[in-house]
CSV table of C-alpha atoms and ligand atoms in Angstrom, one decimal:
chain,number,residue,atom,x,y,z
A,1,MET,CA,-7.0,-87.3,84.2
A,2,ARG,CA,-9.3,-87.3,81.3
A,3,PRO,CA,-10.7,-90.8,81.2
A,4,GLN,CA,-9.9,-92.9,78.2
A,5,ALA,CA,-12.0,-95.0,76.4
A,6,ASP,CA,-11.4,-98.6,76.2
A,7,PRO,CA,-9.7,-99.5,72.4
A,8,ILE,CA,-10.9,-103.2,72.6
A,9,LEU,CA,-14.8,-102.3,73.5
A,10,MET,CA,-14.9,-98.6,71.5
A,11,THR,CA,-15.2,-98.5,68.0
A,12,THR,CA,-14.6,-95.5,68.4
A,13,MET,CA,-11.3,-93.7,70.6
A,14,ARG,CA,-13.2,-90.9,72.5
A,15,LEU,CA,-15.3,-91.9,74.9
A,16,PRO,CA,-18.8,-89.3,74.9
A,17,PHE,CA,-18.3,-86.2,76.4
A,18,ILE,CA,-21.6,-84.2,78.3
A,19,ALA,CA,-21.1,-81.5,79.7
A,20,ALA,CA,-23.6,-78.6,81.5
A,21,ASN,CA,-23.0,-75.0,81.2
A,22,TRP,CA,-25.1,-73.9,83.9
A,23,LYS,CA,-24.5,-70.1,82.4
A,24,MET,CA,-25.3,-67.7,84.7
A,25,PHE,CA,-27.9,-69.8,87.4
A,26,LYS,CA,-27.6,-71.5,90.6
A,27,THR,CA,-26.0,-70.1,93.8
A,28,VAL,CA,-23.3,-71.6,95.4
A,29,HIS,CA,-26.4,-73.3,97.9
A,30,GLU,CA,-28.2,-74.7,94.4
A,31,ALA,CA,-25.3,-75.8,92.9
A,32,VAL,CA,-23.9,-77.9,95.7
A,33,VAL,CA,-27.0,-79.2,96.6
A,34,TYR,CA,-26.9,-80.1,92.7
A,35,ALA,CA,-23.7,-81.2,92.3
A,36,LYS,CA,-24.5,-84.2,95.2
A,37,GLU,CA,-27.8,-85.6,94.3
A,38,PHE,CA,-26.4,-85.8,91.0
A,39,ARG,CA,-22.8,-87.6,91.7
A,40,GLY,CA,-24.8,-90.3,93.1
A,41,ALA,CA,-27.6,-90.6,89.7
A,42,VAL,CA,-24.4,-90.9,87.6
A,43,LYS,CA,-21.9,-93.2,89.7
A,44,ASP,CA,-22.2,-95.8,87.4
A,45,VAL,CA,-21.0,-94.4,84.2
A,46,ASP,CA,-18.0,-95.4,83.5
A,47,ASP,CA,-17.7,-95.0,79.7
A,48,VAL,CA,-19.0,-90.7,79.5
A,49,GLU,CA,-16.9,-88.1,80.4
A,50,ILE,CA,-18.9,-86.0,82.0
A,51,VAL,CA,-18.5,-82.4,83.5
A,52,LEU,CA,-20.5,-79.8,85.7
A,53,ALA,CA,-19.7,-75.8,84.5
A,54,PRO,CA,-21.2,-73.8,87.4
A,55,PRO,CA,-20.6,-70.0,87.7
A,56,PHE,CA,-17.1,-69.1,89.6
A,57,THR,CA,-18.5,-68.5,92.2
A,58,ALA,CA,-19.8,-71.9,92.7
A,59,LEU,CA,-16.6,-73.8,91.2
A,60,HIS,CA,-14.8,-74.5,94.4
A,61,ALA,CA,-17.7,-75.4,96.2
A,62,VAL,CA,-18.8,-77.7,93.0
A,63,ALA,CA,-15.4,-79.0,92.7
A,64,GLU,CA,-15.5,-80.7,96.8
A,65,ALA,CA,-18.8,-81.8,95.6
A,66,VAL,CA,-17.8,-84.0,93.0
A,67,ARG,CA,-14.1,-84.8,94.6
A,68,ASN,CA,-12.4,-88.3,93.7
A,69,THR,CA,-15.8,-89.0,91.6
A,70,ASN,CA,-16.5,-89.2,87.5
A,71,VAL,CA,-17.7,-85.8,87.3
A,72,GLY,CA,-15.3,-83.2,86.5
A,73,VAL,CA,-15.6,-79.3,86.7
A,74,ALA,CA,-15.3,-76.6,83.9
A,75,GLY,CA,-14.7,-72.9,84.4
A,76,GLN,CA,-16.8,-70.8,81.8
A,77,ASN,CA,-14.2,-68.7,81.0
A,78,LEU,CA,-10.4,-67.1,81.8
A,79,HIS,CA,-7.8,-64.1,81.4
A,80,TRP,CA,-5.1,-65.3,79.2
A,81,GLU,CA,-2.6,-63.2,81.6
A,82,ARG,CA,-1.4,-65.0,84.5
A,83,GLU,CA,-2.3,-62.1,86.8
A,84,GLY,CA,-2.8,-58.5,86.2
A,85,ALA,CA,-5.0,-55.2,86.9
A,86,PHE,CA,-7.8,-56.7,84.8
A,87,THR,CA,-10.7,-56.1,87.1
A,88,GLY,CA,-13.2,-58.9,86.8
A,89,GLU,CA,-11.6,-61.4,85.0
A,90,ILE,CA,-10.4,-64.6,86.7
A,91,SER,CA,-7.2,-66.4,85.6
A,92,ALA,CA,-6.3,-70.3,84.4
A,93,ALA,CA,-4.5,-71.0,87.8
A,94,MET,CA,-7.2,-69.3,89.6
A,95,LEU,CA,-9.4,-71.6,88.0
A,96,THR,CA,-6.9,-75.2,89.2
A,97,GLU,CA,-6.6,-74.3,92.0
A,98,ALA,CA,-10.5,-74.3,92.9
A,99,GLY,CA,-10.8,-77.4,91.4
A,100,ALA,CA,-11.8,-77.3,88.1
A,101,GLU,CA,-10.0,-79.5,85.1
A,102,TYR,CA,-11.9,-77.9,81.9
A,103,VAL,CA,-13.1,-74.7,80.7
A,104,ILE,CA,-15.6,-73.0,78.1
A,105,ILE,CA,-14.3,-70.4,75.7
A,106,GLY,CA,-15.7,-68.3,72.9
A,107,HIS,CA,-19.5,-69.1,74.3
A,108,SER,CA,-21.6,-67.3,71.6
A,109,GLU,CA,-22.9,-65.4,74.1
A,110,ARG,CA,-19.7,-64.4,75.1
A,111,ARG,CA,-18.8,-63.7,71.3
A,112,THR,CA,-22.2,-61.1,71.1
A,113,TYR,CA,-22.4,-59.7,74.7
A,114,PHE,CA,-18.8,-59.2,76.2
A,115,GLY,CA,-17.1,-58.8,72.3
A,116,GLU,CA,-15.0,-62.1,72.9
A,117,THR,CA,-13.3,-62.3,68.8
A,118,ASP,CA,-11.2,-65.3,67.2
A,119,ASP,CA,-7.9,-63.7,68.6
A,120,THR,CA,-9.5,-63.3,72.5
A,121,VAL,CA,-10.4,-67.2,72.2
A,122,ASN,CA,-6.7,-68.1,70.6
A,123,ARG,CA,-5.3,-66.3,73.3
A,124,ARG,CA,-7.4,-67.7,75.9
A,125,THR,CA,-7.0,-71.4,74.0
A,126,LEU,CA,-3.1,-71.2,74.8
A,127,ALA,CA,-3.4,-69.9,78.2
A,128,ALA,CA,-5.7,-73.3,79.2
A,129,LEU,CA,-3.7,-75.6,77.7
A,130,THR,CA,-0.6,-74.1,79.2
A,131,ALA,CA,-1.8,-74.1,82.4
A,132,GLY,CA,-3.0,-78.2,81.9
A,133,LEU,CA,-6.9,-77.1,81.5
A,134,THR,CA,-8.6,-78.8,79.0
A,135,PRO,CA,-10.7,-76.1,76.6
A,136,ILE,CA,-13.9,-76.6,74.8
A,137,VAL,CA,-13.9,-74.2,72.4
A,138,CYS,CA,-16.8,-73.2,71.2
A,139,ILE,CA,-17.6,-72.4,67.5
A,140,GLY,CA,-20.8,-71.8,65.2
A,141,GLU,CA,-22.7,-69.6,62.9
A,142,THR,CA,-25.4,-67.4,63.2
A,143,LEU,CA,-29.1,-67.4,61.5
A,144,ASP,CA,-28.1,-65.3,58.9
A,145,GLU,CA,-24.8,-66.5,58.1
A,146,ARG,CA,-26.5,-70.2,57.6
A,147,ASP,CA,-29.2,-68.5,55.4
A,148,ALA,CA,-26.4,-67.3,53.1
A,149,GLY,CA,-24.8,-70.6,53.2
A,150,GLN,CA,-21.5,-69.4,55.3
A,151,THR,CA,-21.9,-72.0,57.8
A,152,LEU,CA,-18.8,-73.7,56.6
A,153,ASP,CA,-16.5,-70.6,55.9
A,154,VAL,CA,-17.5,-69.1,59.4
A,155,LEU,CA,-16.2,-72.5,60.9
A,156,ASP,CA,-13.3,-72.6,59.2
A,157,ARG,CA,-12.5,-69.0,60.4
A,158,GLN,CA,-13.4,-69.2,63.9
A,159,ILE,CA,-11.1,-73.1,63.5
A,160,LYS,CA,-8.1,-71.0,62.4
A,161,GLY,CA,-8.2,-67.8,64.4
A,162,GLY,CA,-9.3,-69.8,67.4
A,163,LEU,CA,-6.7,-72.5,67.2
A,164,ASP,CA,-3.4,-70.3,65.7
A,165,HIS,CA,-0.4,-71.0,66.8
A,166,LEU,CA,-1.6,-74.8,68.6
A,167,THR,CA,0.4,-78.0,68.5
A,168,ALA,CA,-1.1,-81.1,67.2
A,169,THR,CA,-0.6,-82.7,70.3
A,170,GLN,CA,-2.4,-79.0,71.8
A,171,ALA,CA,-5.5,-79.8,69.1
A,172,ALA,CA,-5.9,-83.6,70.2
A,173,LEU,CA,-6.4,-82.4,73.9
A,174,LEU,CA,-9.4,-80.6,72.8
A,175,VAL,CA,-12.8,-80.5,73.1
A,176,ILE,CA,-14.6,-77.9,69.7
A,177,ALA,CA,-18.4,-77.2,70.6
A,178,TYR,CA,-20.2,-76.8,67.5
A,179,GLU,CA,-22.9,-74.6,68.9
A,180,PRO,CA,-24.8,-73.2,66.5
A,181,VAL,CA,-26.1,-69.6,67.6
A,182,TRP,CA,-30.0,-69.9,65.9
A,183,ALA,CA,-30.2,-73.5,68.2
A,184,ILE,CA,-29.3,-71.5,71.4
A,185,GLY,CA,-32.2,-71.4,73.7
A,186,THR,CA,-34.7,-71.4,71.0
A,187,GLY,CA,-36.2,-75.2,71.3
A,188,ARG,CA,-34.4,-75.2,67.6
A,189,ASN,CA,-31.8,-77.9,68.1
A,190,ALA,CA,-29.7,-78.7,64.6
A,191,SER,CA,-31.3,-82.0,63.1
A,192,PRO,CA,-28.6,-84.5,63.8
A,193,GLU,CA,-27.8,-84.5,59.1
A,194,GLN,CA,-27.1,-80.5,59.9
A,195,ALA,CA,-24.8,-81.6,63.2
A,196,GLU,CA,-22.6,-84.1,61.4
A,197,ASP,CA,-22.4,-82.6,58.2
A,198,ALA,CA,-20.8,-79.6,60.4
A,199,HIS,CA,-19.1,-81.9,62.5
A,200,ALA,CA,-17.4,-83.6,59.5
A,201,HIS,CA,-16.2,-80.5,58.3
A,202,ILE,CA,-14.3,-79.7,61.7
A,203,ARG,CA,-13.0,-83.0,61.6
A,204,THR,CA,-12.0,-82.3,58.2
A,205,ARG,CA,-10.3,-79.3,58.7
A,206,LEU,CA,-8.3,-80.7,61.9
A,207,ARG,CA,-7.0,-83.4,60.1
A,208,GLN,CA,-5.8,-80.9,56.9
A,209,TRP,CA,-4.4,-78.1,59.7
A,210,PHE,CA,-3.1,-80.3,63.0
A,211,GLY,CA,-3.1,-84.0,61.4
A,212,ALA,CA,-5.1,-87.3,61.2
A,213,GLU,CA,-3.8,-88.3,65.0
A,214,ALA,CA,-4.9,-84.9,66.6
A,215,ALA,CA,-8.0,-85.4,64.6
A,216,GLU,CA,-9.3,-88.1,65.4
A,217,GLN,CA,-8.4,-87.7,69.6
A,218,CYS,CA,-10.2,-84.0,69.4
A,219,HIS,CA,-14.1,-84.2,70.9
A,220,ILE,CA,-16.3,-82.5,68.5
A,221,ILE,CA,-19.6,-82.0,70.9
A,222,TYR,CA,-22.9,-80.4,69.4
A,223,GLY,CA,-24.6,-77.7,71.7
A,224,GLY,CA,-28.3,-76.2,71.1
A,225,SER,CA,-31.4,-77.1,72.9
A,226,VAL,CA,-30.0,-80.5,73.2
A,227,LYS,CA,-32.6,-82.3,75.8
A,228,PRO,CA,-33.3,-86.1,77.2
A,229,GLY,CA,-35.8,-86.6,73.8
A,230,ASN,CA,-33.2,-85.7,71.3
A,231,ILE,CA,-29.6,-86.8,72.4
A,232,ALA,CA,-29.3,-90.4,71.1
A,233,GLU,CA,-30.1,-89.4,67.5
A,234,LEU,CA,-27.7,-86.2,68.2
A,235,VAL,CA,-24.4,-88.7,69.4
A,236,VAL,CA,-25.2,-92.0,67.2
A,237,GLN,CA,-23.7,-89.4,64.3
A,238,LEU,CA,-20.4,-90.7,63.8
A,239,ASP,CA,-18.7,-87.4,64.6
A,240,VAL,CA,-20.8,-86.1,66.9
A,241,ASP,CA,-18.9,-86.9,70.5
A,242,GLY,CA,-21.4,-85.8,73.1
A,243,ALA,CA,-22.9,-82.9,73.9
A,244,LEU,CA,-22.9,-78.9,75.3
A,245,VAL,CA,-26.0,-78.7,77.4
A,246,GLY,CA,-27.5,-75.8,78.7
A,247,GLY,CA,-30.8,-74.9,79.9
A,248,ALA,CA,-31.7,-78.7,80.2
A,249,SER,CA,-28.6,-79.1,82.4
A,250,LEU,CA,-30.2,-77.0,85.0
A,251,ASP,CA,-32.3,-79.6,86.0
A,252,LEU,CA,-30.6,-82.8,87.5
A,253,ARG,CA,-32.7,-85.6,86.2
A,254,ALA,CA,-33.1,-84.1,82.7
A,255,PHE,CA,-29.6,-84.3,82.6
A,256,ALA,CA,-28.7,-87.7,84.2
A,257,GLU,CA,-30.8,-88.7,81.3
A,258,ILE,CA,-29.0,-86.6,78.6
A,259,VAL,CA,-26.1,-88.5,80.2
A,260,SER,CA,-27.6,-91.9,80.2
A,261,LYS,CA,-28.9,-91.7,76.7
A,262,SER,CA,-25.4,-91.0,75.7
A,263,ARG,CA,-23.7,-94.2,76.6
A,264,ARG,CA,-22.2,-96.6,74.5
A,265,ALA,CA,-24.0,-94.9,71.9
A,266,LYS,CA,-21.1,-95.9,69.2
A,267,VAL,CA,-21.1,-99.2,70.1
T,301,13P,P1,-29.3,-74.5,75.3
T,301,13P,O1,-28.8,-76.0,75.8
T,301,13P,O2,-30.4,-73.7,76.8
T,301,13P,O3,-30.0,-74.3,73.9
T,301,13P,O4,-28.1,-74.0,75.4
T,301,13P,C1,-27.0,-74.3,75.2
T,301,13P,C2,-25.1,-73.7,75.5
T,301,13P,O5,-25.1,-72.4,74.6
T,301,13P,C3,-25.1,-74.9,76.2
T,301,13P,O6,-23.3,-74.0,75.8
């Protein structure tokens, strides 16, 4: 069950959502050591939705380590078929059985290195929703696209293609991660204004395509060089509902600080 914002205390119905994308880092042992210490570091945080996305090999062990805590677990990808001859892939049911409640879909590294397209993002998103997993769908423009003034067109294409056939009810459950490719792993984060411009545009499109209620409930989080030093100025933006953190999430102190600095920022 995903935690809900307290409608009386919060001006927005969306709790901040902070996720760690560990990418291809951490062995099972390293991941479990982290998870056990991390759950203690954030145990009193009841106003942030917190998620760890370990590599597949460590998923089950991390899920066990954070079971019955306020920390959830995500896969980093899934295949859209239920099962079959798809060497190297894993299914939604495999993820849920291993303890995942979330799954990252369409990360730019998958788009760049592994041939992910808006069509495959769409198939994976529908499969995740059907299985009861919360998709964290990644979109974002390259530097060339930004420089050419194409950012909003790229986002429109990725949202339209990636979220095709979803119902409004399904769209409301989504987490959309705006991750400008030029900000990932570069140390150069989008400015709060750049992030808010993109996020507000995404929410406008969600409103047009799925209705006002879905647009209000959907979390739109930012990813790209998020650190303890810049999270507060990002999540204070009206449409920035949290962050998907790569490099800085590998250090549990830094990630716990990012979680704590995103708390109640919107009250
Ligand atoms: P960095 O935080 O290392 O820039 O990575 C962002 C990212 O890709 C999260 O999915």
